[in-house]
XYZ file of C-alpha atoms in Angstrom:
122
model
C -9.276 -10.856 18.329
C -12.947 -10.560 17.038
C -13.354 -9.858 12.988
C -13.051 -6.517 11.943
C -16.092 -5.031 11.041
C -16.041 -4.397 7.148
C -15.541 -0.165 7.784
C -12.874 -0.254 9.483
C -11.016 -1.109 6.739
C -11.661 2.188 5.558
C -10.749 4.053 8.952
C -7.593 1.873 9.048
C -6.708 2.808 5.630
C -7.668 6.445 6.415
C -5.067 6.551 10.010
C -2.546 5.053 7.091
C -2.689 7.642 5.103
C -2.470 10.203 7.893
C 0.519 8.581 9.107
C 2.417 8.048 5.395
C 1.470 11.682 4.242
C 2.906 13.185 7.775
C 6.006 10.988 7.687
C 6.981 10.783 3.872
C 4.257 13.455 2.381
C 7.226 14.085 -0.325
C 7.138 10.465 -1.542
C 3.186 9.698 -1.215
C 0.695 11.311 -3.579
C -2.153 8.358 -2.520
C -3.192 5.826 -0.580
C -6.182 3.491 -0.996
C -7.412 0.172 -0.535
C -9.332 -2.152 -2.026
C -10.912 -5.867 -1.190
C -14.411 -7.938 -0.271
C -13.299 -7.733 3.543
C -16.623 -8.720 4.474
C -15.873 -12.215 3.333
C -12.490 -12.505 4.693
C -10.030 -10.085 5.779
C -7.054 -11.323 3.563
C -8.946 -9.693 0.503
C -7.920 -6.034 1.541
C -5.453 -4.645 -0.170
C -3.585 -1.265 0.077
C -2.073 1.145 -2.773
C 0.382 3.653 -1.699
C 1.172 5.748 -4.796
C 4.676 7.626 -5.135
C 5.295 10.717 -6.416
C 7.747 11.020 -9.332
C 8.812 10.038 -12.915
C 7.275 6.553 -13.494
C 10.844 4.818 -14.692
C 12.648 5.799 -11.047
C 10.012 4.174 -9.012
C 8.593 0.714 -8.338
C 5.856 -0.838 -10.344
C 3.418 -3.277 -8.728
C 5.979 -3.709 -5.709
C 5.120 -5.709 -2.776
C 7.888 -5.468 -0.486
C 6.334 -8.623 1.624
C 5.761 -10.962 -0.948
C 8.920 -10.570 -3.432
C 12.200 -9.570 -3.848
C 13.310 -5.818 -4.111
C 13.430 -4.803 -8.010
C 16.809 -4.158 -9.591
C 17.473 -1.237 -11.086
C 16.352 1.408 -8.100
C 18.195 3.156 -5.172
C 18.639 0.795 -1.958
C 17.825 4.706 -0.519
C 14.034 4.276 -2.031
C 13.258 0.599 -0.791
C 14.661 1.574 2.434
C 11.930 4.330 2.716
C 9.574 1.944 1.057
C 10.024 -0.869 3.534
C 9.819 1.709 6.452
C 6.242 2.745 4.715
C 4.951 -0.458 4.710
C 6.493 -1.124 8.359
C 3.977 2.499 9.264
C 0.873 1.004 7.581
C 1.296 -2.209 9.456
C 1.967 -0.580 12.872
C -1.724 1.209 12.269
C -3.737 -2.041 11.581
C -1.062 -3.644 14.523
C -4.476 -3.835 17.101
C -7.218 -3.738 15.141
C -6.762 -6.251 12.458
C -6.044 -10.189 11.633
C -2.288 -10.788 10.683
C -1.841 -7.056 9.881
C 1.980 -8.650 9.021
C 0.476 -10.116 6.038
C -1.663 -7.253 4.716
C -1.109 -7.174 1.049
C -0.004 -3.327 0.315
C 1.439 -2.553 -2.925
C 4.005 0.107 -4.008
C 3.590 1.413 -7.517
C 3.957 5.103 -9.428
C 1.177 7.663 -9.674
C 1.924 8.899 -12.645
C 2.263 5.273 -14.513
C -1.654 4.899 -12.476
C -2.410 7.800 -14.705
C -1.282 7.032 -17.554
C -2.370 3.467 -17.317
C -5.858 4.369 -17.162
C -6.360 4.546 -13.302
C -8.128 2.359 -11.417
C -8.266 0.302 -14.617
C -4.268 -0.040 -14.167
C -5.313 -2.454 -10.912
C -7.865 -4.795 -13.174
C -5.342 -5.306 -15.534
C-alpha cells in the first residue's frame, strides 16, 4: 500500500464519524482526530467523545493499548470495543496498520469542563 496522502486523514476520520453517529448516535457526541500524518502515519490519532455524566464513562480510554477500566458496565466497553472495531473497518483499505490506529475514548462533558482541546495537551 502507497502512503496516505496527509487529507485523507481527514476524509477517513469524516466516513468514521458517519459510521459511529449512524450506528451508536446515542453514545457519540464527537469525533476528531489529531496528528503530523505527513511525517508518519502512526501520529494520527482519533477522539470519539461520549455522551453522558463524566463519572459513568471512560476517561482517556484506549481500548487497544490497555486494560478495560474498573468501575464501568462490561455493557459500555462492549459498545466501546465494537466502536473502535467500526473506525478501524473504515481506514481497513486506505491506511497503514489501521489495527494500530491510536483512537481514544473519553467523556464530552469532562472535554468541556477540562478546558477543551486544552484537556488533550494536558
Amino acid at each position: 500500500m502507497t502512503a496516505p496522502i496527509p487529507r485523507s486523514a481527514g476524509i477517513l476520520t469524516g466516513q468514521a464519524r458517519a459510521v459511529l453517529l449512524e450506528r451508536f448516535g446515542h453514545l457519540v457526541e464527537a469525533v476528531f482526530s489529531y496528528g503530523a500524518v505527513e511525517i508518519d502515519p502512526a501520529h494520527l490519532v482519533l477522539w470519539v467523545l461520549l455522551k453522558g455524566p463524566a463519572d459513568g464513562l471512560p476517561e482517556w480510554y484506549q481500548p487497544h493499548r490497555q486494560p478495560r477500566p474498573a468501575g464501568l458496565p462490561a455493557e459500555l466497553l462492549d459498545t466501546v470495543d465494537a466502536m473502535r472495531a467500526a473506525v478501524v473497518d473504515c481506514f481497513r483499505d486506505h491506511w497503514p496498520d489501521p489495527d494500530e490506529l491510536l483512537i481514544g475514548f473519553d467523556s464530552a462533558e469532562r472535554v468541556r469542563d477540562h478546558g477543551g482541546y486544552q484537556y488533550f495537551r494536558g
